[in-house]
Coordinates of C-alpha atoms and ligand atoms in Angstrom, one line a residue:
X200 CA 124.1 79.1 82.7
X201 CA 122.8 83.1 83.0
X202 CA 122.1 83.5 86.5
X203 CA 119.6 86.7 86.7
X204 CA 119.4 88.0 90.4
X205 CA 116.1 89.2 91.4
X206 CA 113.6 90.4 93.8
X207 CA 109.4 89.9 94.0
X208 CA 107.8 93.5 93.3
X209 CA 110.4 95.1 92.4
X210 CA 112.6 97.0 88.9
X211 CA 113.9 93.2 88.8
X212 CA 110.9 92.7 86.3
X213 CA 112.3 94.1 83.5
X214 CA 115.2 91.9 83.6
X215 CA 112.5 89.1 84.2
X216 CA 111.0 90.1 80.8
X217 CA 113.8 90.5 78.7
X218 CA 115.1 87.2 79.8
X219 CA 111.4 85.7 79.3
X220 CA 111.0 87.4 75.8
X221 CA 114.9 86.0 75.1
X222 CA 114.2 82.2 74.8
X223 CA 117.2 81.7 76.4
X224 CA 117.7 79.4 79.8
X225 CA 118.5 81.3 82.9
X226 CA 118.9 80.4 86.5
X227 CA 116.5 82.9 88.6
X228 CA 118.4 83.5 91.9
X229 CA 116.1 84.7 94.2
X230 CA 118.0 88.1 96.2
X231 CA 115.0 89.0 98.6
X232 CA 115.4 92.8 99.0
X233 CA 113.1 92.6 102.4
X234 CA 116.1 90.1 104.1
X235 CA 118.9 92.7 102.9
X236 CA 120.1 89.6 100.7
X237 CA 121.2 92.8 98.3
X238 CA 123.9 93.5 100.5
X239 CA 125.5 90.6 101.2
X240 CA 129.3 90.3 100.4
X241 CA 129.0 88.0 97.9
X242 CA 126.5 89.5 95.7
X243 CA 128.3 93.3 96.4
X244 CA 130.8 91.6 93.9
X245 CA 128.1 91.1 91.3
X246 CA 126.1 94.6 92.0
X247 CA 128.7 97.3 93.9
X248 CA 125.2 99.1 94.0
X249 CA 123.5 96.3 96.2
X250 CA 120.6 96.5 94.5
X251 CA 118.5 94.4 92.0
X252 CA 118.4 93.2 88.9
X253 CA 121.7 91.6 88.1
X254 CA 123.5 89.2 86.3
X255 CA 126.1 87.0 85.9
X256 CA 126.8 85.3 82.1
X257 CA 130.1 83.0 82.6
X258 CA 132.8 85.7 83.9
X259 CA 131.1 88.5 83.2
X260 CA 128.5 90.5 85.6
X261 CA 126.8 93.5 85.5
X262 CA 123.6 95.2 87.1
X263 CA 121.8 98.2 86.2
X264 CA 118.4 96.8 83.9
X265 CA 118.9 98.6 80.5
X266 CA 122.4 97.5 80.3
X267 CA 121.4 94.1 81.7
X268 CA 118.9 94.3 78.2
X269 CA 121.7 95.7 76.5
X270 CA 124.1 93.0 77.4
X271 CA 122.0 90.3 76.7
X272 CA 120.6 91.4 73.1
X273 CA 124.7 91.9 71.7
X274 CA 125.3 89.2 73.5
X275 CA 122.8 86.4 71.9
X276 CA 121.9 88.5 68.8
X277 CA 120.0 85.2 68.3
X278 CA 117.7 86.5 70.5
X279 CA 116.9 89.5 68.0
X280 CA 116.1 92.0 70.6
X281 CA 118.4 94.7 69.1
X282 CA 119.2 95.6 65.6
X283 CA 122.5 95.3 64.5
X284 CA 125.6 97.4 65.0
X285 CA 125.5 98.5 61.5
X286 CA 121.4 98.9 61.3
X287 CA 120.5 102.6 61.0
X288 CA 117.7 102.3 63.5
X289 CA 121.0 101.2 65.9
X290 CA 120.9 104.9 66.9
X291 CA 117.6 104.9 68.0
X292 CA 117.3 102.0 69.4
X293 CA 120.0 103.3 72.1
X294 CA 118.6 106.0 72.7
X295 CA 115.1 105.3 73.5
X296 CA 117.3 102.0 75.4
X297 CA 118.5 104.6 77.5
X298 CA 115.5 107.0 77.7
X299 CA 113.9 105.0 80.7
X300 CA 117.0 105.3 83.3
X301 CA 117.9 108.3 81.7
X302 CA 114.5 110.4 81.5
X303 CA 111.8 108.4 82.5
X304 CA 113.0 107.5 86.2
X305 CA 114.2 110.9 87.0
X306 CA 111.0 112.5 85.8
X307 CA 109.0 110.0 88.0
X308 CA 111.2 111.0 91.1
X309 CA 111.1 114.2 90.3
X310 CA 106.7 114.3 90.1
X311 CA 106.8 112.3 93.2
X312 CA 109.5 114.6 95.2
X313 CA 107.9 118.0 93.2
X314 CA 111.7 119.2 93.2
X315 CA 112.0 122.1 91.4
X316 CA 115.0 122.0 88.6
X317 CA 115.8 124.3 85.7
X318 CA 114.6 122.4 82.3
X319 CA 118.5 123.6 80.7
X320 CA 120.1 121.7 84.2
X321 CA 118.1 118.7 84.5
X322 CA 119.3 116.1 82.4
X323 CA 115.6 114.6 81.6
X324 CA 114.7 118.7 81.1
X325 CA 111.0 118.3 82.2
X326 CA 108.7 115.7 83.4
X327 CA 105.9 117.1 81.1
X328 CA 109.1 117.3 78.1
X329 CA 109.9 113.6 78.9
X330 CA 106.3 112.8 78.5
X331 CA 105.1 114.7 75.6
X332 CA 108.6 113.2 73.7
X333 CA 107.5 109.7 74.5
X334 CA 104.2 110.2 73.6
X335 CA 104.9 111.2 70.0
X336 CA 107.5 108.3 69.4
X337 CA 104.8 105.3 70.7
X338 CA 102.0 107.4 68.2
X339 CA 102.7 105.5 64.9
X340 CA 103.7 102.2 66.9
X341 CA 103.2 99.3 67.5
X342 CA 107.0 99.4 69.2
X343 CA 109.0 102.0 69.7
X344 CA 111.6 101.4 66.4
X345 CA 108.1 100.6 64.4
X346 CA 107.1 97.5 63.2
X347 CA 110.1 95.3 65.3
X348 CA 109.6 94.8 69.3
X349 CA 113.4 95.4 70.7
X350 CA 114.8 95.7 74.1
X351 CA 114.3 98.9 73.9
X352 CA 110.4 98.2 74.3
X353 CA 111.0 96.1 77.5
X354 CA 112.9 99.5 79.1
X355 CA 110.3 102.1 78.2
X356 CA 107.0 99.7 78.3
X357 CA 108.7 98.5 81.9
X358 CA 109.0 102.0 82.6
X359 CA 105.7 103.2 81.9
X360 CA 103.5 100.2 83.1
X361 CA 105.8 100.8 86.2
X362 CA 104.4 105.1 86.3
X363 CA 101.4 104.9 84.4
X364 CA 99.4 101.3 85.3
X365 CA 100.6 100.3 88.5
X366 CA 101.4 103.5 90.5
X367 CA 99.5 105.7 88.2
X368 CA 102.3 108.3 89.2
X369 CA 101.7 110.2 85.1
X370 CA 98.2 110.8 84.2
X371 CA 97.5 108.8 81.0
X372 CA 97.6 109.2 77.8
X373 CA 96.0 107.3 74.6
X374 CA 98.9 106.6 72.8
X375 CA 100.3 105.0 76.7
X376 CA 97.3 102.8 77.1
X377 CA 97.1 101.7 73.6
X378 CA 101.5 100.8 73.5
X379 CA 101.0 98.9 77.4
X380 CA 98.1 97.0 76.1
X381 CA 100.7 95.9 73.6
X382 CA 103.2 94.7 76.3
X383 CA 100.6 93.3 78.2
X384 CA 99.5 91.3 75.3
X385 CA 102.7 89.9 74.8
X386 CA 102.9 85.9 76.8
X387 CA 106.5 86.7 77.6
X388 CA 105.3 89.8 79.6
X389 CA 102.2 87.8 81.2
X390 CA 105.0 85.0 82.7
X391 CA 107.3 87.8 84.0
X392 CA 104.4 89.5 85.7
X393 CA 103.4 85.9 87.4
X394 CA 107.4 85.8 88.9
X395 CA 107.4 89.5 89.9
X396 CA 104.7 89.2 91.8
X397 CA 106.5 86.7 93.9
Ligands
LIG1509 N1 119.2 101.8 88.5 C1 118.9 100.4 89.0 C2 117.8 100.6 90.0 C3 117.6 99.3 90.8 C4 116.8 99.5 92.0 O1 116.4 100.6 92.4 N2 116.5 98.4 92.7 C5 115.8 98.5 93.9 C6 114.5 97.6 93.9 S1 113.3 98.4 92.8 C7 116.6 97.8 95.0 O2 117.3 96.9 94.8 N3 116.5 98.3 96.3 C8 117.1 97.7 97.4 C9 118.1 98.5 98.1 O3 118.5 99.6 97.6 O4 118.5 98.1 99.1 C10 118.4 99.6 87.8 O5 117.8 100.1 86.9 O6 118.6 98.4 87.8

């Protein structure tokens, strides 16, 4: 059975959603970051990062949380959280998959830190450039590819609930509120917000 590693309050609840939204059985492993469980040998082998989400799926493994989504939509494409290779919305649907470790985070870090970095050097270009992009695509709604919710929804609406509702980190915007109320609406988020929260 998928065995999804994870810790209360913590980027684990993305994982937690995606496998919620999936349908399919898992095994939640509980990997308390406040014992250092996230460093133990054993689970080193599963994340070299020591840090959570992971997961293990037979004899593969893997952590980081968009590819964890990633993984798990190509891998039970019953589970119809990606479109097909051959879809043309396949395009977008990586790169907004992406967009939340990719451009999201790093503009959070950066707002927190208020580090100073050339819009041509940083990869995310601006905070305000990540924001204004995002805000644009969740406009027309009500997911990210349009009428279809995807895995790409439980990376950018984890990442914004994450900046926007809880730490309140990026003053919001409309189109935010209105695109999290959808996420929030959805049961699959309501039951991984109950585990998260330990
Ligand atoms: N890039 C990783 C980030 C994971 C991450 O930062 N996890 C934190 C919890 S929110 C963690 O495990 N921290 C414990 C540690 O580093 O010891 C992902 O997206 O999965």
């Amino acid at each position: 059975m998928i065995k999804l590693y994870w810790s209360p309050r913590s980027r684990s609840f993305s994982a937690l959603w995606l496998m919620e939204e999936s349908g399919l059985p898992y095994e939640r492993v509980l990997t308390d970051i406040s014992t250092g469980a996230q460093k133990a040998p054993d689970y080193l082998k599963i994340n070299p990062m020591g840090k959570v989400p992971a997961l293990a799926d037979g004899d593969a493994a893997l952590g980081e949380a968009a590819a964890i989504c990633a993984y798990i939509a190509d891998r039970y494409p019953e589970t119809k959280l990606a479109p097909a290779v051959t879809d043309p919305r396949r395009g977008r649907y990586l790169q907004w998959l992406f967009f939340s470790p990719g451009c999201i985070e790093p503009a959070i870090i950066q707002i927190f830190t208020k580090i100073e970095v050339p819009t041509s050097t940083a990869a995310w270009g601006s905070a305000t450039q990540v924001f204004d992009v995002l805000e644009a695509a969740l406009e027309k709604g009500p997911w990210i590819l349009g009428e279809e919710f995807s895995a790409a929804d439980i990376t950018i609406g984890s990442g914004l609930n994450f900046a926007v509702r809880l730490f309140k980190m990026v003053p919001t915007r409309p189109a935010f509120d209105a695109y999290i109320a959808r996420c929030m609406a959805r049961p699959a988020f309501q039951r991984a917000e109950t585990i998260a929260a330990g």
